[in-house]
Amino acid sequence: MDLKLYDTLAREKRTFVPIDPAAVRMYVCGPTVYDFAHIGNARPVIVFDLLFRLLRQLYGAEHVRYVRNITDVDDKINARAAERGISIRELTEKTYGEFAADVAALGCLPPTVEPRATEHIAEMTALIEKLVAAGHAYVEQDHVLFGVPSMTDYGALSKRPLDEMIAGARVDVAPYKRDPMDFVLWKPAKPGEPGWPSPCGIAVPGRPGWHIECSAMSWKHLGETFDIHGGGIDLVFPHHENEIAQSRCAFGAPAMANYWMHNGFLQVEGEKMSKSLGNFVTIRDVLKDWPGDVVRLNMLRTHYRQPIDWTVKGLEESEKVLSSFFDVASSEAEPRPAPAVLEALCDDLNTPAAIAAMHGLKNAAGRKALAGTLAFFGFRREALADWRTAHAPAPPIPVEEIERRIATRIDARKAKDWAESDRIRDELAALGIVLKDSKDGTTWEVAR
Ligand code: AMP
Ligand code: ZN
């Protein structure tokens, strides 16, 4: 089956053709590890985890390589470590550990490689040297800058007029820049900041700019040109535009990645959730109230390119939907999407259509396919069941009384007294207690 993906660069859906089907390669910009991630940051993680699973399904698990970096050099990291009086390494280790635990709770597989910026300084300085040698970058006042006018087709990804780009990037007109659009590849480290030996004969220690980190790490782990590059829509400009400029100009390559994919924003009352606006909730906090699988389904009920408004009502609905799937699905199955689900996902990850197809499997004939589909998505029955037990409302009559009535009903059924059996069931239902009969016996729960 053909996989179609919306490519931000082409502004259209394109049939996915990997460079090498035996080694499909995807890079996604990962977290800057200075504090707990918010639920908006979870969106690209969940969306690209689903794409990772889909690619593994289509090409075989061992033929897909997914790289998601860890940005552990950043002003915010330095400031936070100083504030807490701990070392930068201690802060980034701890924050990364929290992030990994959060996204695991959301049912995401670990990527194939999670490279750290601080472990790829050599690749960054090598790239910078290449760019200077090729005339695309220059040294000025201990900085190295990418000269934007040296690249004739700069701006193809964001397709914005130059003046808008300048405003959007809040480009500062610094004395070391030849053109206001030029961006930093390397800068001197301030006293007390982490620094490394600088490239291009610069005498003082320095540190990389943000964009060069991703060009260096994708190069090291995926090569000069790879298949898919992803991230949130806010990264299109300047981050991805600058990654493209660096990688293409360093390697003289026509493309850095062949498909550029961007998720839409997760919003709160119509505004992007962000640290700077202060309208955020951390993944940690959401997981205190909701199982990770419900959060995951809630994210996927909206197509990844559309904005999502994050609401408690949405989570409540998602819990009901997921429970309704597990109530019908058989208990075990190989992870495999049902054909209609696979077809929907191959249409640019159309998750709303995939979930609609899952509703169509809620019948005796679909139980097995539904179970396989749930496993493919990474949904786990136990986590949801535990949550439902912990959050079940208290029954209106004592548990012993409920169990006594169920026992009476079992006796009635043995005596084939169906009228009595139904009477007891209806009586309990009127109290909001729902009985479920299966081959293993009768269970009950309080209706919500
Ligand atoms: P940051 O830590 O801000 O660099 O973000 C890490 C990732 O989360 C990037 O791919 C961002 O595009 C993405 N992201 C940040 N905020 C949101 C949001 N409100 N909705 C969706 N994605 C977001
Ligand atoms: Zn990046």
CSV table of C-alpha atoms and ligand atoms in Angstrom, one decimal:
chain,number,residue,atom,x,y,z
A,1,MET,CA,0.0,0.0,0.0
A,2,ASP,CA,1.3,3.5,-0.9
A,3,LEU,CA,2.1,5.8,2.0
A,4,LYS,CA,1.2,9.4,1.3
A,5,LEU,CA,2.7,12.2,3.5
A,6,TYR,CA,2.1,15.9,3.4
A,7,ASP,CA,5.5,17.6,2.6
A,8,THR,CA,5.8,21.1,3.9
A,9,LEU,CA,8.4,21.9,1.3
A,10,ALA,CA,6.2,20.8,-1.6
A,11,ARG,CA,3.0,22.1,0.1
A,12,GLU,CA,1.2,18.9,-1.0
A,13,LYS,CA,0.8,15.2,-0.2
A,14,ARG,CA,3.4,13.1,-1.9
A,15,THR,CA,3.8,9.3,-2.2
A,16,PHE,CA,6.6,8.3,0.1
A,17,VAL,CA,9.5,6.6,-1.6
A,18,PRO,CA,12.4,6.0,0.7
A,19,ILE,CA,16.0,6.4,-0.5
A,20,ASP,CA,16.7,2.9,0.7
A,21,PRO,CA,13.7,0.7,1.8
A,22,ALA,CA,16.1,-1.4,3.8
A,23,ALA,CA,17.1,1.6,5.8
A,24,VAL,CA,14.3,4.2,6.1
A,25,ARG,CA,15.6,7.2,8.0
A,26,MET,CA,13.7,9.8,10.1
A,27,TYR,CA,14.9,12.7,12.2
A,28,VAL,CA,12.8,14.6,14.7
A,29,CYS,CA,13.9,17.6,16.7
A,30,GLY,CA,13.8,16.7,20.4
A,31,PRO,CA,13.5,18.4,23.7
A,32,THR,CA,15.7,21.1,25.2
A,33,VAL,CA,16.3,19.5,28.6
A,34,TYR,CA,16.0,22.1,31.3
A,35,ASP,CA,12.6,21.5,32.8
A,36,PHE,CA,9.5,19.2,32.7
A,37,ALA,CA,8.1,19.0,29.2
A,38,HIS,CA,4.5,20.3,28.7
A,39,ILE,CA,1.7,18.5,27.0
A,40,GLY,CA,2.2,20.6,23.8
A,41,ASN,CA,5.8,19.2,23.6
A,42,ALA,CA,4.2,15.7,23.8
A,43,ARG,CA,2.4,16.2,20.5
A,44,PRO,CA,5.3,15.8,18.1
A,45,VAL,CA,6.6,12.9,20.2
A,46,ILE,CA,3.2,11.0,19.9
A,47,VAL,CA,2.7,11.9,16.2
A,48,PHE,CA,6.1,10.8,15.1
A,49,ASP,CA,6.0,7.7,17.3
A,50,LEU,CA,2.9,6.7,15.3
A,51,LEU,CA,4.7,7.4,12.1
A,52,PHE,CA,7.7,5.3,13.4
A,53,ARG,CA,5.3,2.4,14.1
A,54,LEU,CA,3.7,2.8,10.7
A,55,LEU,CA,7.1,2.8,8.9
A,56,ARG,CA,8.1,-0.3,10.9
A,57,GLN,CA,4.9,-2.0,9.9
A,58,LEU,CA,5.5,-1.2,6.2
A,59,TYR,CA,9.2,-1.7,5.9
A,60,GLY,CA,10.0,-4.1,8.9
A,61,ALA,CA,11.1,-3.0,12.3
A,62,GLU,CA,14.8,-3.6,11.7
A,63,HIS,CA,14.7,-1.4,8.5
A,64,VAL,CA,13.7,1.9,10.1
A,65,ARG,CA,16.1,4.2,11.9
A,66,TYR,CA,14.5,7.0,14.0
A,67,VAL,CA,16.7,9.7,15.5
A,68,ARG,CA,15.4,12.2,18.0
A,69,ASN,CA,18.0,14.5,19.5
A,70,ILE,CA,18.5,15.9,23.0
A,71,THR,CA,19.4,19.6,23.1
A,72,ASP,CA,21.7,19.9,26.1
A,73,VAL,CA,23.5,23.1,25.3
A,74,ASP,CA,21.2,26.1,25.7
A,75,ASP,CA,21.0,29.5,27.6
A,76,LYS,CA,17.9,28.3,29.5
A,77,ILE,CA,19.9,25.2,30.7
A,78,ASN,CA,22.8,27.3,31.9
A,79,ALA,CA,20.4,29.7,33.7
A,80,ARG,CA,18.4,26.9,35.4
A,81,ALA,CA,21.5,25.0,36.6
A,82,ALA,CA,22.9,28.2,38.1
A,83,GLU,CA,19.6,29.0,39.8
A,84,ARG,CA,19.5,25.5,41.4
A,85,GLY,CA,23.2,25.4,42.2
A,86,ILE,CA,23.7,22.2,40.4
A,87,SER,CA,26.0,21.2,37.5
A,88,ILE,CA,24.7,21.4,33.9
A,89,ARG,CA,25.2,17.7,33.4
A,90,GLU,CA,23.3,16.9,36.6
A,91,LEU,CA,20.4,19.1,35.4
A,92,THR,CA,20.3,17.7,31.8
A,93,GLU,CA,20.6,14.1,33.0
A,94,LYS,CA,17.8,14.5,35.5
A,95,THR,CA,15.5,16.3,33.0
A,96,TYR,CA,16.2,13.8,30.3
A,97,GLY,CA,15.3,11.0,32.6
A,98,GLU,CA,12.0,12.7,33.5
A,99,PHE,CA,11.2,13.2,29.8
A,100,ALA,CA,12.0,9.6,28.9
A,101,ALA,CA,9.7,8.4,31.7
A,102,ASP,CA,6.9,10.8,30.6
A,103,VAL,CA,6.9,9.8,27.0
A,104,ALA,CA,7.1,6.1,27.9
A,105,ALA,CA,4.0,6.5,30.0
A,106,LEU,CA,2.4,8.0,26.8
A,107,GLY,CA,3.1,4.7,25.1
A,108,CYS,CA,5.9,6.0,22.8
A,109,LEU,CA,8.7,3.6,21.7
A,110,PRO,CA,12.2,4.8,22.4
A,111,PRO,CA,13.8,6.1,19.1
A,112,THR,CA,16.6,4.1,17.6
A,113,VAL,CA,19.2,6.8,18.6
A,114,GLU,CA,18.8,9.7,21.0
A,115,PRO,CA,22.0,11.7,20.4
A,116,ARG,CA,23.1,14.5,22.7
A,117,ALA,CA,24.4,17.8,21.3
A,118,THR,CA,27.3,17.9,23.8
A,119,GLU,CA,28.5,14.6,22.4
A,120,HIS,CA,28.6,15.9,18.8
A,121,ILE,CA,30.7,19.0,19.1
A,122,ALA,CA,33.3,17.5,16.7
A,123,GLU,CA,30.8,17.0,14.0
A,124,MET,CA,29.5,20.5,14.5
A,125,THR,CA,33.0,22.1,14.2
A,126,ALA,CA,33.7,19.9,11.1
A,127,LEU,CA,30.5,21.2,9.4
A,128,ILE,CA,31.3,24.7,10.3
A,129,GLU,CA,34.8,24.4,8.8
A,130,LYS,CA,33.2,22.9,5.6
A,131,LEU,CA,30.8,25.9,5.4
A,132,VAL,CA,33.6,28.4,5.8
A,133,ALA,CA,35.8,26.6,3.2
A,134,ALA,CA,32.9,26.6,0.7
A,135,GLY,CA,32.3,30.4,1.2
A,136,HIS,CA,28.9,30.0,2.9
A,137,ALA,CA,30.1,31.1,6.3
A,138,TYR,CA,32.6,33.6,7.7
A,139,VAL,CA,34.4,34.4,11.0
A,140,GLU,CA,33.8,37.8,12.6
A,141,GLN,CA,34.7,38.9,16.2
A,142,ASP,CA,35.1,35.2,17.4
A,143,HIS,CA,31.7,34.3,15.9
A,144,VAL,CA,31.1,32.1,12.9
A,145,LEU,CA,28.1,33.2,10.9
A,146,PHE,CA,26.2,31.6,8.0
A,147,GLY,CA,26.0,34.1,5.2
A,148,VAL,CA,22.4,33.8,4.0
A,149,PRO,CA,22.9,35.7,0.7
A,150,SER,CA,25.4,33.0,-0.3
A,151,MET,CA,22.5,30.6,-0.8
A,152,THR,CA,20.4,31.5,-3.7
A,153,ASP,CA,17.3,29.5,-2.8
A,154,TYR,CA,17.3,30.2,1.0
A,155,GLY,CA,13.8,30.3,2.3
A,156,ALA,CA,12.2,27.6,0.2
A,157,LEU,CA,10.6,25.8,3.2
A,158,SER,CA,8.9,28.8,4.8
A,159,LYS,CA,8.3,30.7,1.5
A,160,ARG,CA,8.0,34.0,3.3
A,161,PRO,CA,9.0,37.4,2.0
A,162,LEU,CA,12.4,38.4,3.4
A,163,ASP,CA,11.1,41.3,5.5
A,164,GLU,CA,8.6,39.0,7.2
A,165,MET,CA,11.4,36.5,7.9
A,166,ILE,CA,13.5,39.2,9.5
A,167,ALA,CA,10.6,40.3,11.7
A,168,GLY,CA,9.6,36.7,12.5
A,169,ALA,CA,13.0,35.7,13.6
A,170,ARG,CA,13.4,38.9,15.7
A,171,VAL,CA,16.8,39.1,14.0
A,172,ASP,CA,19.1,41.4,15.8
A,173,VAL,CA,21.4,43.6,13.8
A,174,ALA,CA,24.6,42.6,15.5
A,175,PRO,CA,27.9,44.3,14.6
A,176,TYR,CA,29.5,40.9,13.6
A,177,LYS,CA,26.8,40.3,11.0
A,178,ARG,CA,27.3,41.2,7.3
A,179,ASP,CA,23.6,40.8,6.6
A,180,PRO,CA,20.8,41.0,9.2
A,181,MET,CA,19.5,37.5,8.1
A,182,ASP,CA,22.9,35.8,8.8
A,183,PHE,CA,22.7,33.4,11.7
A,184,VAL,CA,25.1,32.2,14.3
A,185,LEU,CA,26.9,28.8,13.8
A,186,TRP,CA,29.3,29.3,16.6
A,187,LYS,CA,29.7,32.0,19.3
A,188,PRO,CA,32.2,32.7,22.1
A,189,ALA,CA,31.4,31.1,25.5
A,190,LYS,CA,30.8,33.7,28.2
A,191,PRO,CA,32.7,33.2,31.4
A,192,GLY,CA,31.1,30.4,33.4
A,193,GLU,CA,29.3,29.0,30.4
A,194,PRO,CA,30.3,25.6,28.9
A,195,GLY,CA,32.7,26.0,26.1
A,196,TRP,CA,34.7,23.9,23.6
A,197,PRO,CA,37.8,24.6,21.5
A,198,SER,CA,36.6,26.8,18.6
A,199,PRO,CA,36.8,26.0,14.8
A,200,CYS,CA,38.4,28.2,12.2
A,201,GLY,CA,41.4,29.3,14.3
A,202,ILE,CA,39.3,31.2,16.8
A,203,ALA,CA,41.4,31.5,19.9
A,204,VAL,CA,38.7,31.7,22.6
A,205,PRO,CA,36.5,28.7,23.6
A,206,GLY,CA,33.0,28.8,22.1
A,207,ARG,CA,29.7,27.0,21.8
A,208,PRO,CA,27.4,26.0,18.9
A,209,GLY,CA,24.3,27.8,17.8
A,210,TRP,CA,21.1,25.8,18.0
A,211,HIS,CA,20.5,25.0,14.3
A,212,ILE,CA,24.0,23.5,13.7
A,213,GLU,CA,23.3,20.9,16.4
A,214,CYS,CA,20.6,19.2,14.3
A,215,SER,CA,22.5,19.4,11.0
A,216,ALA,CA,25.5,17.7,12.8
A,217,MET,CA,23.5,15.0,14.6
A,218,SER,CA,21.4,14.1,11.6
A,219,TRP,CA,24.5,13.9,9.4
A,220,LYS,CA,26.3,11.6,11.9
A,221,HIS,CA,23.4,9.2,12.4
A,222,LEU,CA,21.5,9.4,9.1
A,223,GLY,CA,23.9,10.7,6.5
A,224,GLU,CA,24.0,13.8,4.2
A,225,THR,CA,20.5,13.3,2.8
A,226,PHE,CA,17.8,11.2,4.5
A,227,ASP,CA,14.1,10.5,4.2
A,228,ILE,CA,11.9,12.4,6.7
A,229,HIS,CA,12.5,15.4,9.0
A,230,GLY,CA,9.9,16.3,11.5
A,231,GLY,CA,9.0,18.7,14.3
A,232,GLY,CA,6.3,21.2,15.4
A,233,ILE,CA,5.1,23.9,12.9
A,234,ASP,CA,6.9,26.6,14.9
A,235,LEU,CA,10.2,25.0,13.9
A,236,VAL,CA,9.7,25.7,10.1
A,237,PHE,CA,11.3,29.1,10.5
A,238,PRO,CA,14.0,29.8,11.4
A,239,HIS,CA,15.2,26.4,12.8
A,240,HIS,CA,14.4,24.0,9.9
A,241,GLU,CA,15.1,26.7,7.2
A,242,ASN,CA,18.6,27.1,8.7
A,243,GLU,CA,19.2,23.4,9.1
A,244,ILE,CA,18.5,23.0,5.4
A,245,ALA,CA,20.9,25.9,4.6
A,246,GLN,CA,23.7,24.4,6.6
A,247,SER,CA,23.3,20.8,5.5
A,248,ARG,CA,22.8,21.5,1.8
A,249,CYS,CA,25.5,24.0,1.6
A,250,ALA,CA,28.0,21.9,3.5
A,251,PHE,CA,27.4,18.8,1.3
A,252,GLY,CA,26.5,20.5,-1.9
A,253,ALA,CA,23.3,18.3,-1.8
A,254,PRO,CA,20.0,19.1,-3.5
A,255,ALA,CA,18.1,18.2,-0.3
A,256,MET,CA,18.7,17.6,3.4
A,257,ALA,CA,15.6,15.5,3.8
A,258,ASN,CA,13.1,14.4,1.1
A,259,TYR,CA,9.9,14.9,3.2
A,260,TRP,CA,9.4,17.7,5.8
A,261,MET,CA,6.6,17.1,8.2
A,262,HIS,CA,5.2,19.4,10.8
A,263,ASN,CA,2.5,19.0,13.5
A,264,GLY,CA,0.1,21.7,14.3
A,265,PHE,CA,-0.2,23.4,17.7
A,266,LEU,CA,-1.7,22.2,20.8
A,267,GLN,CA,-3.7,25.1,22.1
A,268,VAL,CA,-5.4,26.4,25.2
A,269,GLU,CA,-8.4,28.5,24.5
A,270,GLY,CA,-7.2,29.2,21.0
A,271,GLU,CA,-3.6,30.1,22.0
A,272,LYS,CA,-0.4,27.9,21.5
A,273,MET,CA,0.5,26.2,24.7
A,274,SER,CA,4.0,27.5,25.6
A,275,LYS,CA,6.3,28.0,28.5
A,276,SER,CA,6.6,31.7,27.7
A,277,LEU,CA,2.8,32.3,27.7
A,278,GLY,CA,2.6,30.5,31.0
A,279,ASN,CA,-0.6,28.6,29.8
A,280,PHE,CA,1.0,25.2,30.0
A,281,VAL,CA,0.5,22.0,31.9
A,282,THR,CA,3.3,19.5,32.2
A,283,ILE,CA,3.0,15.9,31.0
A,284,ARG,CA,3.7,14.9,34.6
A,285,ASP,CA,0.7,16.8,35.9
A,286,VAL,CA,-1.7,15.4,33.2
A,287,LEU,CA,-0.5,11.9,34.0
A,288,LYS,CA,-1.5,12.4,37.7
A,289,ASP,CA,-5.1,12.5,36.5
A,290,TRP,CA,-5.2,10.5,33.3
A,291,PRO,CA,-3.7,7.2,32.0
A,292,GLY,CA,-1.1,7.9,29.4
A,293,ASP,CA,-3.1,5.9,26.8
A,294,VAL,CA,-6.0,8.2,27.1
A,295,VAL,CA,-3.8,11.2,26.6
A,296,ARG,CA,-2.3,9.5,23.6
A,297,LEU,CA,-5.7,8.7,22.1
A,298,ASN,CA,-6.9,12.2,22.8
A,299,MET,CA,-3.9,13.6,20.9
A,300,LEU,CA,-4.6,11.3,17.9
A,301,ARG,CA,-8.3,12.0,17.6
A,302,THR,CA,-7.3,15.2,15.8
A,303,HIS,CA,-5.3,15.0,12.6
A,304,TYR,CA,-1.7,15.9,13.3
A,305,ARG,CA,-1.7,19.0,11.1
A,306,GLN,CA,-4.8,20.6,12.7
A,307,PRO,CA,-4.6,22.6,15.9
A,308,ILE,CA,-6.0,20.8,19.0
A,309,ASP,CA,-7.7,22.6,21.8
A,310,TRP,CA,-6.7,20.8,25.0
A,311,THR,CA,-9.7,20.3,27.3
A,312,VAL,CA,-10.7,18.0,30.1
A,313,LYS,CA,-13.9,17.2,28.2
A,314,GLY,CA,-11.8,15.9,25.3
A,315,LEU,CA,-9.9,13.6,27.8
A,316,GLU,CA,-13.2,12.4,29.3
A,317,GLU,CA,-14.5,11.5,25.8
A,318,SER,CA,-11.2,9.8,24.9
A,319,GLU,CA,-11.4,7.7,28.1
A,320,LYS,CA,-14.9,6.5,27.1
A,321,VAL,CA,-13.8,5.7,23.5
A,322,LEU,CA,-10.7,3.8,24.6
A,323,SER,CA,-12.7,1.8,27.2
A,324,SER,CA,-15.3,1.0,24.6
A,325,PHE,CA,-12.5,-0.5,22.4
A,326,PHE,CA,-11.0,-2.6,25.2
A,327,ASP,CA,-14.4,-3.8,26.3
A,328,VAL,CA,-14.9,-5.5,23.0
A,329,ALA,CA,-11.3,-6.3,21.9
A,330,SER,CA,-10.1,-9.9,22.5
A,331,SER,CA,-7.4,-10.1,25.2
A,332,GLU,CA,-4.4,-10.8,23.1
A,333,ALA,CA,-3.3,-10.3,19.6
A,334,GLU,CA,-0.1,-9.5,17.6
A,335,PRO,CA,0.3,-5.8,17.0
A,336,ARG,CA,-1.1,-5.3,13.5
A,337,PRO,CA,-3.4,-2.6,12.2
A,338,ALA,CA,-6.7,-3.7,10.6
A,339,PRO,CA,-6.7,-3.1,6.8
A,340,ALA,CA,-9.1,-0.1,7.0
A,341,VAL,CA,-7.0,1.4,9.8
A,342,LEU,CA,-3.8,0.9,7.8
A,343,GLU,CA,-5.4,2.5,4.8
A,344,ALA,CA,-6.4,5.6,6.8
A,345,LEU,CA,-2.9,5.9,8.3
A,346,CYS,CA,-1.3,5.6,4.9
A,347,ASP,CA,-3.3,8.7,3.9
A,348,ASP,CA,-1.0,11.2,5.7
A,349,LEU,CA,-1.6,9.7,9.1
A,350,ASN,CA,-5.4,10.2,9.0
A,351,THR,CA,-5.9,9.2,12.6
A,352,PRO,CA,-9.6,10.5,12.8
A,353,ALA,CA,-10.5,8.1,10.0
A,354,ALA,CA,-8.4,5.3,11.6
A,355,ILE,CA,-10.3,5.7,14.8
A,356,ALA,CA,-13.6,5.8,13.0
A,357,ALA,CA,-12.6,2.5,11.4
A,358,MET,CA,-11.8,1.1,14.9
A,359,HIS,CA,-15.4,1.9,15.9
A,360,GLY,CA,-16.5,-0.3,13.0
A,361,LEU,CA,-14.6,-3.3,14.6
A,362,LYS,CA,-16.6,-3.2,17.8
A,363,ASN,CA,-18.5,-6.4,17.0
A,364,ALA,CA,-17.9,-10.2,17.5
A,365,ALA,CA,-16.2,-10.5,14.1
A,366,GLY,CA,-13.8,-7.5,14.7
A,367,ARG,CA,-12.6,-8.4,18.3
A,368,LYS,CA,-9.3,-9.9,17.2
A,369,ALA,CA,-8.5,-7.2,14.6
A,370,LEU,CA,-9.4,-4.5,17.1
A,371,ALA,CA,-7.0,-6.0,19.6
A,372,GLY,CA,-4.2,-6.1,17.0
A,373,THR,CA,-4.9,-2.5,16.1
A,374,LEU,CA,-4.9,-1.3,19.7
A,375,ALA,CA,-1.5,-3.1,20.2
A,376,PHE,CA,-0.2,-1.6,17.0
A,377,PHE,CA,-1.0,1.9,18.3
A,378,GLY,CA,0.7,1.1,21.6
A,379,PHE,CA,-2.5,1.2,23.7
A,380,ARG,CA,-2.2,-1.0,26.9
A,381,ARG,CA,-5.2,-2.7,28.5
A,382,GLU,CA,-3.7,-3.0,32.0
A,383,ALA,CA,-2.9,0.6,32.4
A,384,LEU,CA,-6.4,1.7,31.5
A,385,ALA,CA,-8.0,-1.1,33.7
A,386,ASP,CA,-5.9,0.0,36.7
A,387,TRP,CA,-6.9,3.6,36.2
A,388,ARG,CA,-10.5,2.7,35.9
A,389,THR,CA,-10.4,0.7,39.2
A,390,ALA,CA,-8.6,3.5,41.0
A,391,HIS,CA,-11.1,6.1,39.6
A,392,ALA,CA,-14.3,4.1,39.9
A,393,PRO,CA,-17.1,5.9,41.8
A,394,ALA,CA,-18.1,4.3,45.1
A,395,PRO,CA,-21.0,1.8,44.7
A,396,PRO,CA,-24.3,3.0,46.2
A,397,ILE,CA,-24.7,-0.3,48.2
A,398,PRO,CA,-22.0,-2.3,50.1
A,399,VAL,CA,-19.8,-4.5,47.9
A,400,GLU,CA,-20.8,-7.6,50.0
A,401,GLU,CA,-24.4,-6.9,49.1
A,402,ILE,CA,-23.6,-6.7,45.4
A,403,GLU,CA,-21.7,-9.9,45.6
A,404,ARG,CA,-24.5,-11.6,47.5
A,405,ARG,CA,-27.0,-10.6,44.8
A,406,ILE,CA,-24.6,-11.8,42.0
A,407,ALA,CA,-24.3,-15.2,43.8
A,408,THR,CA,-28.1,-15.5,44.0
A,409,ARG,CA,-28.3,-14.7,40.3
A,410,ILE,CA,-25.7,-17.4,39.5
A,411,ASP,CA,-27.9,-19.9,41.4
A,412,ALA,CA,-31.0,-18.7,39.5
A,413,ARG,CA,-29.1,-19.1,36.2
A,414,LYS,CA,-28.0,-22.7,37.1
A,415,ALA,CA,-31.7,-23.4,37.8
A,416,LYS,CA,-32.5,-21.9,34.4
A,417,ASP,CA,-34.6,-19.3,36.1
A,418,TRP,CA,-33.9,-16.6,33.5
A,419,ALA,CA,-36.7,-14.3,34.8
A,420,GLU,CA,-35.1,-14.2,38.3
A,421,SER,CA,-31.6,-13.7,36.7
A,422,ASP,CA,-32.8,-10.8,34.6
A,423,ARG,CA,-34.7,-9.3,37.6
A,424,ILE,CA,-31.5,-9.2,39.7
A,425,ARG,CA,-29.5,-7.7,36.8
A,426,ASP,CA,-32.1,-5.0,36.2
A,427,GLU,CA,-32.4,-4.2,39.9
A,428,LEU,CA,-28.7,-3.7,40.1
A,429,ALA,CA,-28.7,-1.7,36.8
A,430,ALA,CA,-31.3,0.6,38.4
A,431,LEU,CA,-28.7,1.3,41.1
A,432,GLY,CA,-26.1,2.1,38.5
A,433,ILE,CA,-24.3,-1.3,38.8
A,434,VAL,CA,-23.5,-2.9,35.5
A,435,LEU,CA,-23.0,-6.7,35.3
A,436,LYS,CA,-20.8,-8.3,32.7
A,437,ASP,CA,-21.1,-12.0,32.0
A,438,SER,CA,-18.2,-13.8,30.3
A,439,LYS,CA,-17.0,-17.4,30.2
A,440,ASP,CA,-14.9,-16.7,33.3
A,441,GLY,CA,-17.8,-15.5,35.4
A,442,THR,CA,-19.6,-12.3,36.2
A,443,THR,CA,-17.9,-9.0,37.0
A,444,TRP,CA,-19.5,-5.7,37.9
A,445,GLU,CA,-18.7,-2.0,37.7
A,446,VAL,CA,-20.4,1.2,38.6
A,447,ALA,CA,-21.6,3.0,35.5
A,448,ARG,CA,-20.1,6.3,34.9
B,1,AMP,P1,10.7,23.3,22.3
B,1,AMP,O1,11.1,22.7,23.6
B,1,AMP,O2,9.9,24.5,22.5
B,1,AMP,O3,11.9,23.4,21.4
B,1,AMP,O4,9.7,22.2,21.7
B,1,AMP,C1,10.0,20.9,21.4
B,1,AMP,C2,9.1,20.4,20.4
B,1,AMP,O5,7.7,20.6,20.8
B,1,AMP,C3,9.2,21.0,19.0
B,1,AMP,O6,9.0,20.1,18.0
B,1,AMP,C4,8.0,22.1,19.1
B,1,AMP,O7,7.6,22.4,17.8
B,1,AMP,C5,7.0,21.3,19.8
B,1,AMP,N1,6.0,22.1,20.4
B,1,AMP,C6,6.2,23.1,21.4
B,1,AMP,N2,5.0,23.7,21.8
B,1,AMP,C7,4.0,23.0,21.1
B,1,AMP,C8,2.6,23.1,21.1
B,1,AMP,N3,1.9,24.0,21.8
B,1,AMP,N4,1.9,22.3,20.2
B,1,AMP,C9,2.5,21.4,19.5
B,1,AMP,N5,3.9,21.3,19.4
B,1,AMP,C10,4.6,22.1,20.2
B,2,ZN,ZN,16.3,20.6,15.0
